[in-house]
Tab-separated table of C-alpha atoms in Angstrom:
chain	number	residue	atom	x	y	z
N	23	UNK	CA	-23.268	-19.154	-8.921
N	24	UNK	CA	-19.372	-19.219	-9.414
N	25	UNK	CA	-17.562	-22.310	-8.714
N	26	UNK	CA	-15.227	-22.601	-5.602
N	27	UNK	CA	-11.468	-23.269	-5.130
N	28	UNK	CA	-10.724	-25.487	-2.849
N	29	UNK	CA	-7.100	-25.540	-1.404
N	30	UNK	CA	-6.287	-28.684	-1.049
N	31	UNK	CA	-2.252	-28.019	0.419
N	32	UNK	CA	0.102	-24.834	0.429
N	33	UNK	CA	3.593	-24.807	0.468
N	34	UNK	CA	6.056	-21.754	0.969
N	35	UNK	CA	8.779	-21.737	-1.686
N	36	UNK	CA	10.781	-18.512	-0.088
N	37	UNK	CA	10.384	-16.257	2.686
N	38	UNK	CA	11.342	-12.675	3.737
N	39	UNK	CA	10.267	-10.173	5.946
N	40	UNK	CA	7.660	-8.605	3.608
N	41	UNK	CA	6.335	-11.367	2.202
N	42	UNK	CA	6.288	-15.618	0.944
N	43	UNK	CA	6.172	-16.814	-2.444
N	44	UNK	CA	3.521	-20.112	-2.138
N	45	UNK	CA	2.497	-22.169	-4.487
N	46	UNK	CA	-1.123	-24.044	-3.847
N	47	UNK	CA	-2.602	-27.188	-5.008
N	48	UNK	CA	-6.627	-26.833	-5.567
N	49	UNK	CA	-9.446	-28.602	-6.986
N	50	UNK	CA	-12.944	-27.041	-8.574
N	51	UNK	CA	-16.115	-28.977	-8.076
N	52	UNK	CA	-14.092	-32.471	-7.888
N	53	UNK	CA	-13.720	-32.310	-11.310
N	54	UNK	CA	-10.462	-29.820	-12.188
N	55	UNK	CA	-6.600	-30.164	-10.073
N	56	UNK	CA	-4.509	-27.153	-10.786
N	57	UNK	CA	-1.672	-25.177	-8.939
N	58	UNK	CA	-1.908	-21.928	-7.899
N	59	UNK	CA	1.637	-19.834	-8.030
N	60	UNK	CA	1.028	-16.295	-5.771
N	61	UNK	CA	2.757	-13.454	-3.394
N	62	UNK	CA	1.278	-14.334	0.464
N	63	UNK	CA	1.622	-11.120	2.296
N	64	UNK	CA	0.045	-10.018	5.760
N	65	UNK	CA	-0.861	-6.780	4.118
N	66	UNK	CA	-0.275	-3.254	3.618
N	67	UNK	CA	-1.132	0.439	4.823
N	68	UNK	CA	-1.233	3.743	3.238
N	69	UNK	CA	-1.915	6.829	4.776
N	70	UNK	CA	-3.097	10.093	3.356
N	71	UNK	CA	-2.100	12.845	5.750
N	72	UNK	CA	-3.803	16.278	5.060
N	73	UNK	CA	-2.389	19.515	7.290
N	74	UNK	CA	-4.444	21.742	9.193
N	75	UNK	CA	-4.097	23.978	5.428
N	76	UNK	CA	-6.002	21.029	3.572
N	77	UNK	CA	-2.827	20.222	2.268
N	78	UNK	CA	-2.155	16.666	1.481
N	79	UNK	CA	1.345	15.368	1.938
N	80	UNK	CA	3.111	13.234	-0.554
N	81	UNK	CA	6.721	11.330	-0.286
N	82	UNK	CA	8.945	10.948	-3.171
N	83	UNK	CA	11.220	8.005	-3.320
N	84	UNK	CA	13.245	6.118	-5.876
N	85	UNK	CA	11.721	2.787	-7.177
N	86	UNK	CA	14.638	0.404	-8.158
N	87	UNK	CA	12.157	-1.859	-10.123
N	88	UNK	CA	10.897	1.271	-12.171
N	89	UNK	CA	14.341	2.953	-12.153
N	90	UNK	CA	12.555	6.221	-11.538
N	91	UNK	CA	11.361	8.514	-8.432
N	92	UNK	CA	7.852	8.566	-7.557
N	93	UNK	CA	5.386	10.357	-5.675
N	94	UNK	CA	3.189	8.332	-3.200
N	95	UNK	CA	1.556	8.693	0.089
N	96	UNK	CA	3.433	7.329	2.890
N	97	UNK	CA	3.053	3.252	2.664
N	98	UNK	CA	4.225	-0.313	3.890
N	99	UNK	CA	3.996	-3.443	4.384
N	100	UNK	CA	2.504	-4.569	7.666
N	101	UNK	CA	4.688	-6.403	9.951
N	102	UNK	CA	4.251	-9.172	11.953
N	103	UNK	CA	4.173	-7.292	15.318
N	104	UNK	CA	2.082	-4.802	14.280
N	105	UNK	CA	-1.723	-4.101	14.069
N	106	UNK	CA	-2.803	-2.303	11.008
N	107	UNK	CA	-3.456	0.755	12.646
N	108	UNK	CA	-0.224	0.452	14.389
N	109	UNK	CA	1.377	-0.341	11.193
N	110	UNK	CA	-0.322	2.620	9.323
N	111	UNK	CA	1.052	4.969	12.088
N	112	UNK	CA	4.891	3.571	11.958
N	113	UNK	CA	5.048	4.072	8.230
N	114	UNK	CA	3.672	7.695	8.528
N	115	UNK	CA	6.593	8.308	11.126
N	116	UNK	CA	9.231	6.731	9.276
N	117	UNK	CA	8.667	7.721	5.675
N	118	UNK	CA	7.375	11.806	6.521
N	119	UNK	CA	8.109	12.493	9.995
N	120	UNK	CA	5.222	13.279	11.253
N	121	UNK	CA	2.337	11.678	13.153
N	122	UNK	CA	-1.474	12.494	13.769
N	123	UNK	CA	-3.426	12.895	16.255
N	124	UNK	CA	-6.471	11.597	13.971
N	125	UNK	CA	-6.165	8.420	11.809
N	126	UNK	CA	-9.103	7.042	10.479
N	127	UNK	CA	-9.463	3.885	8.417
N	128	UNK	CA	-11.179	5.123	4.934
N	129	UNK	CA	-11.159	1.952	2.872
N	130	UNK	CA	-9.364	-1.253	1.463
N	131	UNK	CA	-8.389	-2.704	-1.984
N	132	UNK	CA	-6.172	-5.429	-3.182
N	133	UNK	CA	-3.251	-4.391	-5.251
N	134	UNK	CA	-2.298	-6.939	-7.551
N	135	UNK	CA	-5.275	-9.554	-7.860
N	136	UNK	CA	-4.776	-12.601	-9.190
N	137	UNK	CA	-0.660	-12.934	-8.154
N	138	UNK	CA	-0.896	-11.844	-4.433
N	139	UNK	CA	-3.664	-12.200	-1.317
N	140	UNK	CA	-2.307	-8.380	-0.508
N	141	UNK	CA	-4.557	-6.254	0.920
N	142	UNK	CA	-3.737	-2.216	1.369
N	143	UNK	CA	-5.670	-0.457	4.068
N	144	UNK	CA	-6.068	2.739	3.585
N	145	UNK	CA	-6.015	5.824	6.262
N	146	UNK	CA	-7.190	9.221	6.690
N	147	UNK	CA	-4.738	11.073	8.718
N	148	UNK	CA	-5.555	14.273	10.056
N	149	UNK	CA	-4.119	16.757	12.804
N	150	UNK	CA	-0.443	16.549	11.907
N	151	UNK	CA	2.229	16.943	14.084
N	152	UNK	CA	6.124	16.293	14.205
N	153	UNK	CA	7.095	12.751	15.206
N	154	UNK	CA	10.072	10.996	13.279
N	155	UNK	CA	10.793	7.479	13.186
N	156	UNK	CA	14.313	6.477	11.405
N	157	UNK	CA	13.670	4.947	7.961
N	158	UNK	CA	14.476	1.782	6.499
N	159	UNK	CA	18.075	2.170	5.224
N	160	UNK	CA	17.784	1.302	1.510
N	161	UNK	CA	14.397	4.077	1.577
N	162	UNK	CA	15.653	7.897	1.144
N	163	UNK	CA	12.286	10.806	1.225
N	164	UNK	CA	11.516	13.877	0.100
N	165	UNK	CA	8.428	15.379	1.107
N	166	UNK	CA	5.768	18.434	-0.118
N	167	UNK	CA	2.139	19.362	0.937
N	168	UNK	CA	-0.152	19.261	-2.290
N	169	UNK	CA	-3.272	20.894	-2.392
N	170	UNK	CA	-6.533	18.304	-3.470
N	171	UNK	CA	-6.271	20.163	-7.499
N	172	UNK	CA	-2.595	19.480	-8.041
N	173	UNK	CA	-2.876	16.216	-6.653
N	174	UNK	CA	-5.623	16.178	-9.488
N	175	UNK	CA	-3.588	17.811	-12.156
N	176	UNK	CA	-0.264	15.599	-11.027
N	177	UNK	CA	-2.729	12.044	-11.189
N	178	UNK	CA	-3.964	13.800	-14.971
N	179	UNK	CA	-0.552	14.345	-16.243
N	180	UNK	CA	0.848	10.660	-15.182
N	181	UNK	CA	3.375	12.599	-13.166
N	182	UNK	CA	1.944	10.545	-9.872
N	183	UNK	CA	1.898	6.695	-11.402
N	184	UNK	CA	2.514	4.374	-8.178
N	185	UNK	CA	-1.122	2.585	-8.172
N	186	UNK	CA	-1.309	2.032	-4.651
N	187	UNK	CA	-1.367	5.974	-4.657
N	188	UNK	CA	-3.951	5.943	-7.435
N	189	UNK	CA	-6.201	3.708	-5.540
N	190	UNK	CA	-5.698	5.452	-2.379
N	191	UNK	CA	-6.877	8.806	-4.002
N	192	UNK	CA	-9.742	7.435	-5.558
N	193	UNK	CA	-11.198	6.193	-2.258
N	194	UNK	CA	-10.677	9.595	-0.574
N	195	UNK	CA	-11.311	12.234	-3.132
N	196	UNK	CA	-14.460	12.314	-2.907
N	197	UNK	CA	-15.274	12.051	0.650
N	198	UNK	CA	-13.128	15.552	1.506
């Protein structure tokens, strides 16, 4: 049997809208103190929207941190208002302008284990209709319908590299 973590005290270093930086004290077995640096989030959703053609939409956005554009499936971080299915819905609006009249939740996954509690929910969005939401001012889209083999050849070639998108895929490939 593994051995437990027990949190002994948490403390918030800095705080934004999308997530906290904590750092954690813990103990293992009474025997082992250590502190525990991570990213506290409430979350994230990503929805795959496929058209009444079976084709699957993608966004393409710029990512500052990778100074490069990048092809993903409409995502975000959940806020504190907001279910996840609510959540999953506003950041379909927002990012392609469309909503669905079928969401379904297909799966979950953490991100970035071992630096953040993040979890990405993942939706199936179906029956797509027109439905914009203003985006986020520093976020700018372009959008295209992809059909399930160029997604494949686009994942094959590294031309789509975001791993949420990767992760995303990989739960809902197979089921379609």
């Amino acid at each position: 049997m593994l051995k437990k973590w027990e949190k002994i005290s948490e403390k918030t270093i800095i705080k934004n809208s999308h997530w906290s930086y904590n750092v954690d004290n813990f103990i293992i077995d009474n025997t082992f103190n250590g502190e525990y640096h991570y990213v506290h989030s409430l979350g994230s959703t990503m929805v795959i929207p496929i058209n009444s053609s079976g084709k699957f939409l993608l966004t393409n956005q710029y990512r500052y941190l990778n100074s490069k554009e990048s092809w993903e499936f409409p995502c975000g971080s959940v806020s504190e208002n907001l279910s996840i299915l609510d959540n999953a819905i506003k950041e379909l609006r927002e990012e392609s302008g469309f909503s669905a009249k079928v969401i379904e939740k297909i799966g979950e996954f953490p991100p970035y284990t071992g630096a953040s509690d993040e979890i990405c929910t993942v939706f199936l969005a179906k029956e797509l209709f027109s439905s914009p939401l203003p985006a986020d001012d520093t976020e700018d889209f372009e959008i295209d319908f992809f059909t399930k083999e160029e997604i494949e050849k686009l994942v094959d070639t590294n031309f789509i590299w975001d791993g949420l998108t990767l992760a995303a895929w990989s739960l809902v490939k197979n089921r379609l």
